[in-house]
Amino acid sequence: MVKPCWKPSVEGDGGVGRGGDTRGRVDGLMWYKDLGVHVNGEFSMAIIQANSLMEDQSRLESGPLSSLESGPYGTFVGVYDGHGGPETSCFINKTLFSNLKKFATEHQEISADVIKKAFLKTDEEFLSLVKQQWFEKPQLASVGSCCLVGVICNGLLYIANAGDSRVVLGRAEKTSRGVTAIQLSVEHNANNESVRDELRSLHPQDSQIVRLKHNVWRVKGIIQVSKSIGDAYLKRAEFNQAPLYAKFRLPESFSKPILSAEPSIFIHRLTSKDQFLIFGSDGLWEHLSNQEAVDIVNNQPRNGIAQRLIKAALRVAAKKREMRYSDLKKIDRGVRRHFHDDISVVVVFLDPYSMNRSSSHIPKLSIRGGGMPASPKR
């Protein structure tokens, strides 16, 4: 059975002496790892819970990206924003990196194709789990997760996204004293006109493929994202029937998957101008602009920066509701969801001198924020 996952975990030696915490810390509804070391620099992670059950998950891996001694080596970052429950995001946090290592071993490299295969395999495995548990837990078919992944390897940055999480690059420009925000991910949300156009072109016979409901565009009037892991009820018609709850069932059957797990992939060669990356679930970007987030990271100390980004977003959320941040902090999970979503943040600093570091000097680290205990390293 798929069970909710709670305990964060850290393995390896990449966090010792950084911020005084080797396993991350918990403060109320916040989990955080203030500062650690990865292959290509330093990092900071944090998650705040708003839902009754934590639906956000995140992961950072530093070191081997395959099972081969020859490599490749690098840094893997994953942010998984679940919806409908925690099961899919937990499953991704447990499974996706292992699938990526498997395909990287087979291909003996990291590539866009390897990452795409890891996404599709993870989705296939989750849908198989839904099939196995259909009669015991049919509502698992309505659970899904956005999936944002970044891989740094051999001086290249690979960004893969399915859903509406976001990664923003902070780049130093000669023409300005500050750091410019550059969004690297493509978001698959029906509120974007380009996404609606794509869905209509993929489903020309379906006039209701996107519907405006309560001033929000939704796929089939149900869900905002057009790409995800899970959401079996919109990928296979066999799961869009009783005993699934009526609110998820469509009035007509379908032969072609409505949602897709295939990610949009962007590849960027890192330069000395590239300072840091901010990976965040949509709960962060609902309250902070790209440039606001980049300015916070650029102008404040690295230690604890992921926490500070979340707190900045919460202050905006409180202000929108005409309340004090101190009062918002007193609201418990569940009720808290009326004020903000679960928020995951991973800030990855880029050290140009570490890009060609030999594998023998690479700090090996495995850390899961908001997640389940990590399995032994392969």
CSV table of C-alpha atoms in Angstrom, one decimal:
chain,number,residue,atom,x,y,z
A,1,MET,CA,0.0,0.0,0.0
A,2,VAL,CA,1.1,3.6,-0.6
A,3,LYS,CA,1.3,5.4,2.8
A,4,PRO,CA,1.8,9.0,3.6
A,5,CYS,CA,5.5,9.9,4.0
A,6,TRP,CA,6.7,12.2,6.7
A,7,LYS,CA,10.2,11.9,8.1
A,8,PRO,CA,12.8,13.9,6.2
A,9,SER,CA,16.2,12.2,5.9
A,10,VAL,CA,19.8,13.0,5.1
A,11,GLU,CA,22.5,10.5,4.1
A,12,GLY,CA,26.2,11.1,3.3
A,13,ASP,CA,28.8,13.6,4.3
A,14,GLY,CA,27.8,16.7,2.3
A,15,GLY,CA,26.2,18.6,5.2
A,16,VAL,CA,28.5,18.2,8.1
A,17,GLY,CA,29.5,21.6,9.7
A,18,ARG,CA,27.1,23.5,7.4
A,19,GLY,CA,24.5,25.4,9.4
A,20,GLY,CA,25.1,23.1,12.4
A,21,ASP,CA,22.5,20.5,11.1
A,22,THR,CA,23.4,17.2,9.5
A,23,ARG,CA,19.8,16.0,9.2
A,24,GLY,CA,17.8,19.1,8.8
A,25,ARG,CA,15.6,20.6,11.5
A,26,VAL,CA,11.9,21.1,12.3
A,27,ASP,CA,10.3,24.3,13.6
A,28,GLY,CA,6.5,24.0,13.8
A,29,LEU,CA,5.2,23.3,10.3
A,30,MET,CA,8.6,24.1,8.8
A,31,TRP,CA,11.3,21.6,7.9
A,32,TYR,CA,14.7,23.1,6.8
A,33,LYS,CA,18.3,22.3,5.9
A,34,ASP,CA,20.0,25.7,6.2
A,35,LEU,CA,23.2,24.9,4.3
A,36,GLY,CA,24.9,21.9,2.8
A,37,VAL,CA,27.5,21.1,0.1
A,38,HIS,CA,26.8,19.5,-3.2
A,39,VAL,CA,29.0,18.6,-6.2
A,40,ASN,CA,28.8,22.1,-7.7
A,41,GLY,CA,28.6,24.4,-4.7
A,42,GLU,CA,26.3,24.8,-1.7
A,43,PHE,CA,22.5,24.5,-1.2
A,44,SER,CA,19.7,25.4,1.1
A,45,MET,CA,16.3,23.6,1.4
A,46,ALA,CA,13.0,24.2,3.3
A,47,ILE,CA,9.4,23.1,3.2
A,48,ILE,CA,6.3,24.6,5.0
A,49,GLN,CA,3.2,22.6,5.5
A,50,ALA,CA,-0.3,24.0,4.9
A,51,ASN,CA,-2.4,20.9,4.0
A,52,SER,CA,-3.6,18.4,6.6
A,53,LEU,CA,-1.2,16.0,5.0
A,54,MET,CA,2.0,17.3,3.5
A,55,GLU,CA,1.7,17.0,-0.3
A,56,ASP,CA,5.0,18.6,-1.2
A,57,GLN,CA,8.2,16.6,-1.4
A,58,SER,CA,11.7,17.5,-2.4
A,59,ARG,CA,15.1,15.8,-2.9
A,60,LEU,CA,18.7,16.6,-3.5
A,61,GLU,CA,21.4,14.0,-4.5
A,62,SER,CA,25.0,14.9,-4.8
A,63,GLY,CA,27.6,12.4,-6.3
A,64,PRO,CA,27.0,9.4,-8.6
A,65,LEU,CA,24.2,9.8,-11.1
A,66,SER,CA,24.5,6.2,-12.2
A,67,SER,CA,25.7,2.8,-10.9
A,68,LEU,CA,29.0,3.1,-12.8
A,69,GLU,CA,32.3,3.9,-11.1
A,70,SER,CA,33.2,5.9,-14.2
A,71,GLY,CA,30.2,8.3,-13.6
A,72,PRO,CA,28.5,10.5,-14.5
A,73,TYR,CA,28.7,12.5,-11.4
A,74,GLY,CA,26.7,15.6,-10.5
A,75,THR,CA,23.8,17.1,-8.6
A,76,PHE,CA,20.1,16.1,-8.9
A,77,VAL,CA,17.3,18.3,-7.5
A,78,GLY,CA,13.6,17.3,-7.5
A,79,VAL,CA,10.6,19.3,-6.3
A,80,TYR,CA,7.3,17.3,-6.3
A,81,ASP,CA,4.1,19.2,-5.6
A,82,GLY,CA,1.3,16.7,-5.0
A,83,HIS,CA,-2.4,17.3,-5.4
A,84,GLY,CA,-5.4,15.2,-4.2
A,85,GLY,CA,-3.2,13.6,-1.5
A,86,PRO,CA,0.5,12.9,-0.7
A,87,GLU,CA,0.8,9.5,-2.3
A,88,THR,CA,2.1,10.4,-5.7
A,89,SER,CA,4.7,13.0,-4.6
A,90,CYS,CA,5.9,10.4,-2.0
A,91,PHE,CA,6.1,7.8,-4.7
A,92,ILE,CA,8.1,10.1,-7.0
A,93,ASN,CA,10.5,11.0,-4.2
A,94,LYS,CA,11.2,7.4,-3.6
A,95,THR,CA,11.3,6.2,-7.2
A,96,LEU,CA,12.3,8.9,-9.8
A,97,PHE,CA,16.0,9.2,-8.9
A,98,SER,CA,16.4,5.5,-8.9
A,99,ASN,CA,14.9,5.3,-12.4
A,100,LEU,CA,17.2,8.1,-13.6
A,101,LYS,CA,20.2,6.2,-12.3
A,102,LYS,CA,19.0,3.1,-14.0
A,103,PHE,CA,18.7,4.8,-17.4
A,104,ALA,CA,21.9,6.8,-16.9
A,105,THR,CA,23.7,3.5,-16.3
A,106,GLU,CA,22.2,1.9,-19.4
A,107,HIS,CA,23.1,4.9,-21.6
A,108,GLN,CA,26.3,5.7,-19.7
A,109,GLU,CA,25.5,9.4,-19.6
A,110,ILE,CA,23.0,12.0,-18.5
A,111,SER,CA,20.9,13.3,-21.4
A,112,ALA,CA,17.4,14.7,-22.1
A,113,ASP,CA,16.4,11.2,-23.3
A,114,VAL,CA,17.5,9.6,-20.0
A,115,ILE,CA,15.5,12.2,-17.9
A,116,LYS,CA,12.4,11.8,-20.1
A,117,LYS,CA,12.6,8.0,-19.7
A,118,ALA,CA,12.8,8.4,-15.9
A,119,PHE,CA,9.7,10.6,-15.9
A,120,LEU,CA,7.7,8.2,-18.1
A,121,LYS,CA,8.8,5.1,-16.2
A,122,THR,CA,7.9,6.6,-12.8
A,123,ASP,CA,4.5,7.5,-14.2
A,124,GLU,CA,4.0,4.1,-15.6
A,125,GLU,CA,5.0,2.5,-12.3
A,126,PHE,CA,2.5,4.6,-10.3
A,127,LEU,CA,-0.3,3.8,-12.7
A,128,SER,CA,0.5,0.2,-12.3
A,129,LEU,CA,0.2,0.7,-8.5
A,130,VAL,CA,-3.2,2.3,-9.1
A,131,LYS,CA,-4.3,-0.7,-11.0
A,132,GLN,CA,-3.1,-3.1,-8.3
A,133,GLN,CA,-5.0,-1.1,-5.6
A,134,TRP,CA,-8.1,-0.2,-7.7
A,135,PHE,CA,-10.6,-2.3,-5.6
A,136,GLU,CA,-9.0,-1.5,-2.2
A,137,LYS,CA,-8.2,2.2,-2.8
A,138,PRO,CA,-9.9,3.5,-6.0
A,139,GLN,CA,-9.4,7.1,-5.0
A,140,LEU,CA,-5.6,6.7,-5.6
A,141,ALA,CA,-6.5,7.2,-9.3
A,142,SER,CA,-7.3,10.9,-8.5
A,143,VAL,CA,-4.0,11.6,-6.8
A,144,GLY,CA,-1.2,13.2,-8.8
A,145,SER,CA,1.9,15.4,-8.6
A,146,CYS,CA,3.7,18.1,-10.5
A,147,CYS,CA,7.3,17.1,-11.1
A,148,LEU,CA,10.3,19.5,-11.5
A,149,VAL,CA,13.8,18.2,-11.9
A,150,GLY,CA,17.2,19.8,-12.3
A,151,VAL,CA,20.4,17.9,-13.1
A,152,ILE,CA,23.8,19.5,-13.2
A,153,CYS,CA,26.4,17.3,-14.9
A,154,ASN,CA,29.6,18.1,-16.9
A,155,GLY,CA,28.9,21.8,-16.9
A,156,LEU,CA,25.4,21.4,-18.3
A,157,LEU,CA,22.1,22.1,-16.5
A,158,TYR,CA,19.1,20.0,-17.5
A,159,ILE,CA,15.7,21.2,-16.4
A,160,ALA,CA,12.7,18.9,-16.8
A,161,ASN,CA,9.2,20.0,-15.8
A,162,ALA,CA,5.7,18.5,-15.8
A,163,GLY,CA,3.2,20.8,-14.1
A,164,ASP,CA,3.5,24.3,-12.7
A,165,SER,CA,6.4,24.3,-10.4
A,166,ARG,CA,9.2,26.7,-11.4
A,167,VAL,CA,13.0,27.1,-11.5
A,168,VAL,CA,14.6,30.5,-11.8
A,169,LEU,CA,18.2,31.3,-12.5
A,170,GLY,CA,20.0,34.2,-10.9
A,171,ARG,CA,22.5,35.6,-13.4
A,172,ALA,CA,25.0,38.4,-12.9
A,173,GLU,CA,24.9,40.9,-15.8
A,174,LYS,CA,27.7,43.3,-16.6
A,175,THR,CA,25.2,46.0,-17.5
A,176,SER,CA,23.7,46.0,-13.9
A,177,ARG,CA,25.1,45.7,-10.4
A,178,GLY,CA,22.5,43.2,-9.4
A,179,VAL,CA,21.5,39.7,-10.5
A,180,THR,CA,18.8,39.2,-13.1
A,181,ALA,CA,16.1,36.6,-12.8
A,182,ILE,CA,15.7,34.2,-15.7
A,183,GLN,CA,12.9,31.6,-15.6
A,184,LEU,CA,14.2,28.3,-17.1
A,185,SER,CA,11.1,26.1,-16.8
A,186,VAL,CA,8.0,25.9,-18.9
A,187,GLU,CA,4.8,25.7,-16.9
A,188,HIS,CA,1.9,23.5,-17.9
A,189,ASN,CA,-1.1,25.3,-16.4
A,190,ALA,CA,-4.4,25.8,-18.3
A,191,ASN,CA,-4.4,29.5,-17.2
A,192,ASN,CA,-1.7,29.9,-19.8
A,193,GLU,CA,-3.2,30.6,-23.3
A,194,SER,CA,-0.4,28.5,-25.0
A,195,VAL,CA,-1.3,25.5,-22.9
A,196,ARG,CA,-5.0,25.8,-23.8
A,197,ASP,CA,-4.1,26.1,-27.4
A,198,GLU,CA,-1.9,23.0,-27.2
A,199,LEU,CA,-4.7,21.0,-25.5
A,200,ARG,CA,-7.2,22.1,-28.1
A,201,SER,CA,-4.8,21.0,-30.9
A,202,LEU,CA,-4.2,17.7,-29.3
A,203,HIS,CA,-8.0,17.1,-28.7
A,204,PRO,CA,-9.7,18.8,-31.7
A,205,GLN,CA,-12.9,16.8,-31.3
A,206,ASP,CA,-13.4,17.8,-27.7
A,207,SER,CA,-14.9,21.3,-27.3
A,208,GLN,CA,-14.8,20.9,-23.5
A,209,ILE,CA,-11.1,20.0,-23.2
A,210,VAL,CA,-10.6,23.2,-21.3
A,211,ARG,CA,-13.3,25.0,-19.4
A,212,LEU,CA,-13.4,28.3,-17.5
A,213,LYS,CA,-14.8,27.5,-14.0
A,214,HIS,CA,-15.0,30.2,-11.3
A,215,ASN,CA,-12.7,32.4,-13.4
A,216,VAL,CA,-10.0,29.7,-13.5
A,217,TRP,CA,-9.2,27.7,-16.6
A,218,ARG,CA,-9.1,23.9,-15.9
A,219,VAL,CA,-8.6,20.8,-18.0
A,220,LYS,CA,-12.0,19.2,-18.4
A,221,GLY,CA,-13.2,21.7,-15.8
A,222,ILE,CA,-11.4,19.7,-13.1
A,223,ILE,CA,-7.6,20.2,-12.9
A,224,GLN,CA,-5.3,23.2,-13.7
A,225,VAL,CA,-2.2,21.3,-14.8
A,226,SER,CA,-1.9,19.6,-18.2
A,227,LYS,CA,1.1,17.5,-17.3
A,228,SER,CA,1.8,15.5,-14.2
A,229,ILE,CA,2.8,12.2,-12.7
A,230,GLY,CA,-0.2,10.1,-11.6
A,231,ASP,CA,-3.8,11.4,-12.2
A,232,ALA,CA,-4.6,8.0,-13.6
A,233,TYR,CA,-8.3,9.0,-14.0
A,234,LEU,CA,-7.3,11.4,-16.8
A,235,LYS,CA,-4.8,9.1,-18.5
A,236,ARG,CA,-6.7,5.8,-18.7
A,237,ALA,CA,-10.5,5.5,-19.1
A,238,GLU,CA,-10.5,2.3,-17.0
A,239,PHE,CA,-9.9,4.4,-13.9
A,240,ASN,CA,-12.5,7.0,-14.8
A,241,GLN,CA,-15.5,5.1,-13.5
A,242,ALA,CA,-17.1,3.9,-10.3
A,243,PRO,CA,-16.0,3.4,-7.5
A,244,LEU,CA,-14.0,6.6,-8.2
A,245,TYR,CA,-15.8,9.6,-6.7
A,246,ALA,CA,-18.4,11.1,-9.1
A,247,LYS,CA,-16.7,14.6,-9.0
A,248,PHE,CA,-13.7,13.0,-10.9
A,249,ARG,CA,-15.7,11.0,-13.4
A,250,LEU,CA,-16.2,12.4,-16.9
A,251,PRO,CA,-19.6,12.1,-18.6
A,252,GLU,CA,-18.0,10.4,-21.7
A,253,SER,CA,-15.2,7.9,-22.1
A,254,PHE,CA,-11.9,8.7,-23.8
A,255,SER,CA,-9.3,6.7,-25.8
A,256,LYS,CA,-6.4,9.2,-25.8
A,257,PRO,CA,-4.8,10.3,-22.5
A,258,ILE,CA,-6.0,13.8,-21.5
A,259,LEU,CA,-2.9,14.5,-19.3
A,260,SER,CA,0.7,13.7,-20.1
A,261,ALA,CA,3.7,12.9,-18.0
A,262,GLU,CA,6.2,13.8,-20.7
A,263,PRO,CA,8.3,16.8,-19.4
A,264,SER,CA,9.4,19.9,-21.1
A,265,ILE,CA,13.2,19.8,-21.1
A,266,PHE,CA,15.6,22.7,-21.3
A,267,ILE,CA,19.4,22.4,-21.5
A,268,HIS,CA,21.7,25.2,-20.5
A,269,ARG,CA,25.5,25.3,-20.5
A,270,LEU,CA,26.5,27.0,-17.2
A,271,THR,CA,28.8,30.0,-17.3
A,272,SER,CA,30.6,32.1,-14.6
A,273,LYS,CA,27.7,34.5,-14.7
A,274,ASP,CA,25.2,31.9,-13.4
A,275,GLN,CA,25.1,32.4,-9.6
A,276,PHE,CA,22.3,30.3,-8.3
A,277,LEU,CA,19.1,28.4,-9.0
A,278,ILE,CA,15.8,28.7,-7.1
A,279,PHE,CA,13.5,25.6,-7.4
A,280,GLY,CA,10.1,26.2,-6.0
A,281,SER,CA,6.6,24.7,-6.0
A,282,ASP,CA,3.9,27.0,-7.2
A,283,GLY,CA,3.0,28.0,-3.6
A,284,LEU,CA,6.2,30.2,-3.6
A,285,TRP,CA,5.6,31.9,-6.9
A,286,GLU,CA,2.0,32.7,-6.0
A,287,HIS,CA,3.4,35.3,-3.6
A,288,LEU,CA,6.8,36.2,-5.0
A,289,SER,CA,7.9,37.3,-8.4
A,290,ASN,CA,10.9,35.8,-10.0
A,291,GLN,CA,13.0,39.0,-9.5
A,292,GLU,CA,11.8,39.4,-5.9
A,293,ALA,CA,13.0,35.9,-5.1
A,294,VAL,CA,16.3,36.4,-6.8
A,295,ASP,CA,16.9,39.7,-5.0
A,296,ILE,CA,16.3,38.0,-1.6
A,297,VAL,CA,18.8,35.3,-2.4
A,298,ASN,CA,21.4,37.7,-3.8
A,299,ASN,CA,21.2,40.2,-1.0
A,300,GLN,CA,21.1,37.9,2.1
A,301,PRO,CA,23.4,35.3,3.6
A,302,ARG,CA,23.3,31.8,2.1
A,303,ASN,CA,22.8,30.1,5.4
A,304,GLY,CA,19.0,29.7,5.9
A,305,ILE,CA,18.1,31.3,2.6
A,306,ALA,CA,15.5,28.8,1.6
A,307,GLN,CA,13.7,29.4,4.9
A,308,ARG,CA,13.8,33.2,4.3
A,309,LEU,CA,12.3,32.8,0.9
A,310,ILE,CA,9.3,30.9,2.4
A,311,LYS,CA,8.9,33.4,5.2
A,312,ALA,CA,8.9,36.2,2.6
A,313,ALA,CA,6.1,34.5,0.7
A,314,LEU,CA,4.2,33.9,3.9
A,315,ARG,CA,4.4,37.6,4.8
A,316,VAL,CA,2.9,38.5,1.5
A,317,ALA,CA,0.2,35.8,2.0
A,318,ALA,CA,-0.6,37.3,5.4
A,319,LYS,CA,-0.7,40.8,4.0
A,320,LYS,CA,-3.2,39.7,1.2
A,321,ARG,CA,-5.5,38.6,4.0
A,322,GLU,CA,-4.9,41.8,6.0
A,323,MET,CA,-3.4,39.9,8.9
A,324,ARG,CA,0.0,39.9,10.6
A,325,TYR,CA,2.6,37.2,9.8
A,326,SER,CA,2.8,36.4,13.5
A,327,ASP,CA,-0.9,35.5,13.5
A,328,LEU,CA,-0.6,33.4,10.4
A,329,LYS,CA,2.1,31.3,12.1
A,330,LYS,CA,-0.4,30.4,14.8
A,331,ILE,CA,-2.8,28.8,12.3
A,332,ASP,CA,-2.6,25.0,12.2
A,333,ARG,CA,-2.2,22.8,9.2
A,334,GLY,CA,-5.4,22.1,7.3
A,335,VAL,CA,-7.0,25.5,8.1
A,336,ARG,CA,-3.7,27.0,7.0
A,337,ARG,CA,-4.4,25.8,3.4
A,338,HIS,CA,-7.0,28.6,3.1
A,339,PHE,CA,-4.1,31.1,3.4
A,340,HIS,CA,-1.3,29.5,1.4
A,341,ASP,CA,-0.3,26.2,-0.1
A,342,ASP,CA,2.5,23.8,1.0
A,343,ILE,CA,5.7,25.4,-0.2
A,344,SER,CA,9.0,23.7,-1.2
A,345,VAL,CA,12.2,25.6,-1.9
A,346,VAL,CA,15.6,24.4,-2.9
A,347,VAL,CA,18.3,27.0,-3.6
A,348,VAL,CA,21.4,25.7,-5.4
A,349,PHE,CA,24.4,27.9,-5.5
A,350,LEU,CA,26.8,27.4,-8.4
A,351,ASP,CA,30.5,27.4,-7.9
A,352,PRO,CA,32.3,27.7,-11.2
A,353,TYR,CA,35.5,26.2,-9.7
A,354,SER,CA,33.8,23.0,-8.7
A,355,MET,CA,32.4,22.2,-12.2
A,356,ASN,CA,35.5,20.1,-13.1
A,357,ARG,CA,36.1,18.7,-9.6
A,358,SER,CA,37.4,15.1,-9.7
A,359,SER,CA,34.9,12.5,-8.7
A,360,SER,CA,37.1,11.4,-5.7
A,361,HIS,CA,36.5,14.8,-4.1
A,362,ILE,CA,32.8,14.9,-4.6
A,363,PRO,CA,30.7,15.0,-1.4
A,364,LYS,CA,28.1,12.3,-1.5
A,365,LEU,CA,24.8,13.4,-0.2
A,366,SER,CA,21.1,12.2,-0.3
A,367,ILE,CA,18.5,14.4,1.3
A,368,ARG,CA,14.7,14.3,1.2
A,369,GLY,CA,12.7,17.2,2.5
A,370,GLY,CA,9.3,16.4,3.9
A,371,GLY,CA,9.9,12.9,2.7
A,372,MET,CA,10.4,9.3,3.7
A,373,PRO,CA,13.6,7.7,5.0
A,374,ALA,CA,16.0,7.2,2.2
A,375,SER,CA,16.8,3.7,1.1
A,376,PRO,CA,20.4,2.5,1.2
A,377,LYS,CA,22.6,3.9,-1.6
A,378,ARG,CA,22.9,1.8,-4.7
